Amino acid sequence: MAFDLDGRRVWIAGHRGMVGGALCRRLGNENVTLLTADRRALDLRRQADVEAWVQANRPDVVVIAAAVVGGIKANDAYPVDFLYDNLAIQTNVVRASAEAGVSRLMVLGSSCIYPKHAEQPITEETLLTAPLEPTNQWYALSKIAAVKLAEAYRKQHGFNFISVVPTNLYGPGDNFDLDQGHVISALMRKIHEAKRDGRDEVEIWGTGSPQREFVYVDDAADGLVFLLRHYAALAPINLAGGEEVSIRQLADILAEIIGFRGRFKYLTDRPDGMPRKLLDGSAVAELGWRPHTTLKAGLTKTYRWFAETGGQGRVP
Ligand code: GFB
């Protein structure tokens, strides 16, 4: 039986982030009351504040899209922020939601929670079967804890809490900082600025051989709303079905979209991270959902937004 969202009070924790923002846009098409809390008004790392906010605002549905996120370099450089802050945010929101009797809660995992050398495509059962990729172990551990916490509340107390593991996401509203961002936003900016400044070389970290699957953020938001309605089980479910490319292929597609005719220099002393992380999306596909935006179309839309706003603007 589908969970009925109609007339519900839905709190998107992390509404200013790329995923939270896309969720707010997607939920604009539904008959729900959206609840959001600005960072200045509510620090999600403070348990008492989160409990007070949830008691006062009484959401029926909670999605935890709030997290300290970043690309491979940021993950490696800020282990405390990625582990402690994320653990605090997730445990505070889950516990406060349980105490307030929230009807439905969704936590978000990440493709990096699966083992570094997982068999591909990566099924949900692969979780905790082998060691993690070291560069993102801090973030991965916090996300594994969140997935398991949702499972624990369902198992021990019968709460209707679920966890979803999205594949690598990108789109308008992403972080375009060169040190903090993920590969798409960072390469888009580097290539755009090289073209603008008349430079004919762009540096790419690693060998260019790692493969990544990407889903456009508005598709992901649609999938998350679909799963809010249609998924209810202990185990996490992958949100996948995107296109897989190597970093080298990604750079070539971006060069074509941006109109850059220079060359790429691969900095092979920089880490590659996981060699491949293609998620198995068959469970969500069987429920009836798959992404629709091709990588080329999604990158083109994202680039249009970046070129217009410099990566800082509001997402329409
Ligand atoms: O997107 P990304 O930072 O993260 O990097 P992961 C993907 C691949 O792109 C890696 C290469 O092999 C990078 O070495 N790459 C090349 C670059 N040039 C660049 C660049 O300029 N910037 C960036 N960022 N990468 C993250 C995890 O892993 O994925 C997080 O660290 C999270 O925890 C996220 O799970 C979804 O895909 O390797």
Coordinates of C-alpha atoms and ligand atoms in Angstrom, one line a residue:
M1 CA 0.0 0.0 0.0
A2 CA 1.4 3.4 -1.0
F3 CA 2.1 5.9 1.7
D4 CA -0.3 8.9 1.2
L5 CA 1.5 12.2 1.1
D6 CA -1.6 14.2 0.6
G7 CA -2.1 17.1 3.1
R8 CA 1.1 16.1 5.0
R9 CA 3.6 18.4 6.7
V10 CA 6.9 17.5 5.1
W11 CA 10.2 18.7 6.6
I12 CA 13.2 18.7 4.2
A13 CA 16.2 19.0 6.5
G14 CA 18.9 20.5 4.4
H15 CA 16.7 22.4 1.9
R16 CA 19.5 24.7 0.9
G17 CA 21.7 21.9 -0.5
M18 CA 21.5 20.5 -4.1
V19 CA 19.3 17.5 -3.2
G20 CA 17.2 19.3 -0.6
G21 CA 16.5 22.2 -3.0
A22 CA 15.5 19.7 -5.7
L23 CA 13.2 18.0 -3.3
C24 CA 11.5 21.3 -2.4
R25 CA 11.0 22.0 -6.1
R26 CA 9.6 18.5 -6.7
L27 CA 7.3 18.7 -3.7
G28 CA 5.9 22.0 -5.0
N29 CA 3.8 19.8 -7.4
E30 CA 2.2 17.9 -4.4
N31 CA -0.5 18.8 -2.0
V32 CA 1.9 19.1 1.0
T33 CA 3.0 21.7 3.5
L34 CA 6.7 22.2 3.1
L35 CA 8.7 22.8 6.3
T36 CA 12.2 24.2 6.3
A37 CA 14.6 25.5 8.9
D38 CA 17.4 27.9 8.1
R39 CA 20.9 27.1 9.3
R40 CA 21.0 30.2 11.5
A41 CA 17.7 29.3 13.2
L42 CA 18.5 25.6 13.7
D43 CA 21.9 23.9 14.1
L44 CA 21.2 20.3 13.3
R45 CA 24.2 19.2 15.3
R46 CA 22.6 20.3 18.6
Q47 CA 20.2 17.6 19.9
A48 CA 18.1 19.7 22.2
D49 CA 17.5 22.4 19.5
V50 CA 16.5 19.7 17.0
E51 CA 14.1 18.1 19.4
A52 CA 12.6 21.5 20.3
W53 CA 12.2 22.4 16.6
V54 CA 10.5 19.1 15.7
Q55 CA 8.1 19.3 18.7
A56 CA 7.2 22.9 17.7
N57 CA 6.8 22.3 14.0
R58 CA 5.2 18.8 14.1
P59 CA 6.2 17.3 10.7
D60 CA 4.4 14.1 9.5
V61 CA 7.2 13.3 7.1
V62 CA 11.0 14.0 7.3
V63 CA 13.7 13.6 4.7
I64 CA 17.3 14.1 5.9
A65 CA 19.0 15.8 3.0
A66 CA 21.2 17.7 5.3
A67 CA 24.9 16.6 5.4
V68 CA 28.4 17.8 5.2
V69 CA 29.2 16.7 1.6
G70 CA 32.1 17.1 -0.8
G71 CA 34.3 15.5 -3.4
I72 CA 37.3 13.2 -2.9
K73 CA 39.7 15.9 -1.7
A74 CA 37.3 17.4 0.9
N75 CA 36.4 13.9 2.2
D76 CA 40.1 13.2 2.8
A77 CA 40.9 16.6 4.3
Y78 CA 38.1 17.0 6.8
P79 CA 37.5 13.6 8.5
V80 CA 36.0 15.1 11.7
D81 CA 33.4 17.2 9.8
F82 CA 32.5 14.3 7.5
L83 CA 32.2 11.8 10.4
Y84 CA 31.2 13.7 13.5
D85 CA 28.9 16.4 12.0
N86 CA 27.1 13.9 9.8
L87 CA 26.6 11.4 12.7
A88 CA 25.3 14.2 14.9
I89 CA 22.9 15.6 12.2
Q90 CA 21.5 12.2 11.4
T91 CA 21.1 10.8 14.9
N92 CA 19.6 14.1 16.2
V93 CA 17.0 14.2 13.4
V94 CA 16.1 10.5 13.5
R95 CA 15.7 10.5 17.3
A96 CA 13.7 13.8 17.4
S97 CA 11.5 12.5 14.7
A98 CA 10.9 9.2 16.5
E99 CA 10.1 11.0 19.8
A100 CA 7.6 13.3 18.0
G101 CA 5.9 10.2 16.4
V102 CA 6.7 11.2 12.8
S103 CA 4.8 8.9 10.3
R104 CA 7.5 8.6 7.7
L105 CA 11.3 9.3 7.6
M106 CA 13.9 8.9 4.9
V107 CA 17.6 8.9 5.5
L108 CA 20.0 9.2 2.5
G109 CA 23.1 7.0 2.2
S110 CA 25.7 7.3 -0.5
S111 CA 27.3 5.0 -3.1
C112 CA 30.5 5.2 -1.1
I113 CA 29.0 3.1 1.7
Y114 CA 29.7 0.0 -0.4
P115 CA 33.0 -1.8 -0.3
K116 CA 35.9 -0.3 -2.4
H117 CA 36.1 -3.5 -4.6
A118 CA 32.4 -4.5 -4.6
E119 CA 31.2 -6.7 -7.4
Q120 CA 29.4 -4.5 -10.1
P121 CA 26.7 -3.5 -10.4
I122 CA 26.5 -3.1 -6.6
T123 CA 23.5 -4.6 -4.9
E124 CA 22.1 -3.5 -1.6
E125 CA 23.2 -6.8 0.0
T126 CA 26.9 -5.9 -0.6
L127 CA 26.8 -3.4 2.4
L128 CA 29.4 -4.3 5.1
T129 CA 30.9 -7.3 3.2
A130 CA 34.4 -5.8 2.7
P131 CA 36.6 -2.8 3.5
L132 CA 35.7 0.8 2.4
E133 CA 37.6 3.1 0.1
P134 CA 40.0 5.0 2.5
T135 CA 39.5 8.5 1.1
N136 CA 35.8 8.6 1.9
Q137 CA 35.6 6.2 4.9
W138 CA 34.6 9.0 7.3
Y139 CA 31.6 10.0 5.3
A140 CA 30.8 6.4 4.4
L141 CA 30.8 5.3 8.1
S142 CA 28.4 8.2 9.1
K143 CA 26.1 7.2 6.3
I144 CA 26.2 3.5 7.2
A145 CA 25.3 4.5 10.7
A146 CA 22.3 6.4 9.4
V147 CA 21.1 3.6 7.2
K148 CA 21.4 1.2 10.2
L149 CA 19.7 3.6 12.6
A150 CA 16.6 3.8 10.3
E151 CA 16.7 0.0 10.2
A152 CA 17.0 -0.3 14.0
Y153 CA 14.0 2.0 14.6
R154 CA 11.9 0.0 12.2
K155 CA 13.0 -3.3 13.8
Q156 CA 12.8 -2.4 17.4
H157 CA 9.9 0.1 17.5
G158 CA 8.1 -0.5 14.2
F159 CA 8.6 3.1 12.9
N160 CA 8.0 3.6 9.2
F161 CA 11.6 4.8 8.5
I162 CA 13.5 3.9 5.3
S163 CA 16.9 4.5 3.8
V164 CA 17.9 5.2 0.2
V165 CA 21.3 5.0 -1.4
P166 CA 21.6 7.4 -4.3
T167 CA 24.2 7.0 -6.9
N168 CA 26.5 10.0 -7.7
L169 CA 24.3 13.1 -8.3
Y170 CA 24.9 16.4 -10.1
G171 CA 22.9 19.4 -11.3
P172 CA 22.1 23.0 -10.6
G173 CA 22.7 24.0 -7.0
D174 CA 25.8 21.8 -6.8
N175 CA 29.0 23.1 -5.0
F176 CA 31.3 24.5 -7.7
D177 CA 34.3 25.1 -5.4
L178 CA 37.4 23.5 -6.9
D179 CA 38.6 22.0 -3.6
Q180 CA 35.2 21.0 -2.1
G181 CA 33.2 20.0 -5.1
H182 CA 32.5 16.7 -6.8
V183 CA 34.0 15.8 -10.2
I184 CA 31.2 17.2 -12.4
S185 CA 31.0 20.7 -10.9
A186 CA 34.8 21.0 -10.5
L187 CA 35.6 19.9 -14.0
M188 CA 32.8 22.1 -15.4
R189 CA 34.3 25.1 -13.7
K190 CA 37.9 24.3 -14.6
I191 CA 37.0 23.8 -18.3
H192 CA 34.8 26.9 -18.4
E193 CA 37.5 29.1 -16.9
A194 CA 40.2 27.7 -19.2
K195 CA 38.1 28.5 -22.2
R196 CA 37.2 31.9 -20.9
D197 CA 40.8 32.8 -20.1
G198 CA 42.2 31.3 -23.4
R199 CA 44.2 28.5 -21.7
D200 CA 44.6 25.3 -23.6
E201 CA 45.3 22.9 -20.7
V202 CA 43.1 21.6 -17.8
E203 CA 44.3 19.5 -15.0
I204 CA 42.3 16.4 -14.0
W205 CA 43.0 14.5 -10.8
G206 CA 43.9 10.8 -11.0
T207 CA 44.3 8.6 -14.0
G208 CA 40.9 9.3 -15.7
S209 CA 40.1 5.6 -15.6
P210 CA 37.6 5.5 -12.6
Q211 CA 34.1 4.9 -13.7
R212 CA 31.1 6.7 -12.2
E213 CA 27.4 6.5 -12.7
F214 CA 25.6 9.8 -12.6
V215 CA 21.9 10.8 -12.1
Y216 CA 20.6 14.3 -12.6
V217 CA 19.4 15.8 -9.3
D218 CA 15.8 16.6 -10.4
D219 CA 15.4 12.9 -11.5
A220 CA 16.8 11.9 -8.1
A221 CA 14.3 14.1 -6.3
D222 CA 11.5 12.6 -8.3
G223 CA 12.8 9.1 -7.3
L224 CA 13.0 10.0 -3.6
V225 CA 9.4 11.2 -3.6
F226 CA 8.4 8.0 -5.4
L227 CA 10.2 5.9 -2.7
L228 CA 8.5 8.0 0.1
R229 CA 5.3 6.7 -1.4
H230 CA 6.2 3.2 -2.4
Y231 CA 9.1 1.7 -0.4
A232 CA 8.8 0.4 3.2
A233 CA 11.3 -2.2 4.3
L234 CA 14.3 -2.7 6.6
A235 CA 17.0 -2.8 4.0
P236 CA 18.3 0.2 2.1
I237 CA 17.3 0.6 -1.6
N238 CA 19.6 2.0 -4.3
L239 CA 18.4 5.0 -6.3
A240 CA 20.2 4.3 -9.5
G241 CA 19.8 3.6 -13.3
G242 CA 22.0 6.5 -14.5
E243 CA 24.6 6.5 -17.2
E244 CA 28.1 5.3 -16.5
V245 CA 31.2 6.9 -17.9
S246 CA 34.9 7.0 -17.1
I247 CA 36.3 10.3 -15.8
R248 CA 38.1 10.6 -19.2
Q249 CA 34.9 10.3 -21.1
L250 CA 33.2 12.7 -18.7
A251 CA 35.9 15.3 -19.4
D252 CA 35.4 14.9 -23.2
I253 CA 31.6 15.3 -23.0
L254 CA 32.1 18.5 -20.8
A255 CA 34.7 19.9 -23.3
E256 CA 32.2 19.4 -26.1
I257 CA 29.3 21.1 -24.2
I258 CA 31.5 24.0 -23.1
G259 CA 33.3 24.3 -26.5
F260 CA 36.8 23.7 -25.1
R261 CA 39.4 22.6 -27.7
G262 CA 42.4 22.3 -25.5
R263 CA 43.9 19.2 -23.8
F264 CA 43.7 17.5 -20.5
K265 CA 46.6 16.8 -18.2
Y266 CA 46.1 13.8 -15.8
L267 CA 47.7 14.3 -12.3
T268 CA 48.3 10.6 -11.6
D269 CA 49.7 11.3 -8.1
R270 CA 46.2 12.4 -7.0
P271 CA 43.8 9.7 -5.8
D272 CA 41.3 7.9 -8.0
G273 CA 39.1 6.8 -5.2
M274 CA 36.8 3.9 -5.9
P275 CA 37.7 2.3 -9.3
R276 CA 34.0 1.8 -10.2
K277 CA 30.7 2.3 -8.4
L278 CA 27.8 1.3 -10.6
L279 CA 24.7 0.7 -8.4
D280 CA 22.3 -2.0 -9.1
G281 CA 19.0 -0.2 -9.7
S282 CA 16.8 -3.2 -10.3
A283 CA 14.9 -3.0 -7.0
V284 CA 13.7 0.6 -7.7
A285 CA 13.1 -0.3 -11.3
E286 CA 10.9 -3.2 -10.3
L287 CA 8.8 -0.8 -8.2
G288 CA 8.3 1.3 -11.3
W289 CA 10.8 4.1 -11.3
R290 CA 13.8 5.1 -13.4
P291 CA 15.6 8.3 -14.2
H292 CA 14.8 10.0 -17.6
T293 CA 17.4 12.7 -18.1
T294 CA 20.4 11.6 -20.3
L295 CA 23.8 12.6 -19.1
K296 CA 24.3 14.9 -22.0
A297 CA 21.0 16.7 -21.4
G298 CA 21.6 16.9 -17.7
L299 CA 25.1 18.3 -18.1
T300 CA 23.9 20.8 -20.7
K301 CA 21.2 22.1 -18.3
T302 CA 23.7 22.2 -15.4
Y303 CA 26.2 24.1 -17.6
R304 CA 23.6 26.7 -18.7
W305 CA 22.8 27.3 -15.0
F306 CA 26.5 27.5 -14.0
A307 CA 27.3 29.9 -16.9
E308 CA 24.4 32.2 -15.9
T309 CA 24.9 32.2 -12.2
G310 CA 28.6 31.4 -11.6
G311 CA 27.4 28.5 -9.5
Q312 CA 26.1 30.7 -6.8
G313 CA 22.6 31.6 -7.9
R314 CA 19.1 30.4 -7.1
V315 CA 17.9 27.4 -8.9
P316 CA 14.7 28.2 -10.9
Ligands
GFB1 O1 33.3 13.2 -7.6 P1 34.5 12.8 -6.8 O2 35.2 13.9 -6.0 O3 34.1 11.7 -5.8 O4 35.6 12.2 -7.8 P2 33.9 10.1 -5.7 C1 35.3 11.3 -8.8 C2 36.5 11.0 -9.6 O5 36.9 12.1 -10.4 C3 37.8 10.6 -8.8 C4 38.3 12.4 -10.3 O6 38.5 9.6 -9.4 C5 38.6 11.9 -8.9 O7 40.0 11.7 -8.7 N1 38.5 13.8 -10.5 C6 39.3 14.3 -11.5 C7 38.1 14.9 -9.8 N2 39.4 15.6 -11.5 C8 38.7 16.0 -10.4 C9 38.4 17.3 -9.8 O8 38.8 18.3 -10.2 N3 37.6 17.3 -8.7 C10 37.1 16.1 -8.1 N4 36.3 16.2 -7.1 N5 37.3 14.9 -8.7 C11 32.7 10.8 -3.6 C12 33.0 10.6 -2.1 O9 33.6 9.9 -4.2 O10 31.4 10.5 -4.0 C13 31.9 11.1 -1.3 O11 34.2 11.1 -1.8 C14 30.5 10.8 -1.9 O12 32.0 10.5 0.0 C15 30.4 11.1 -3.3 O13 30.2 9.4 -1.6 C16 29.1 10.6 -3.9 O14 32.8 9.7 -6.6 O15 35.2 9.4 -5.9

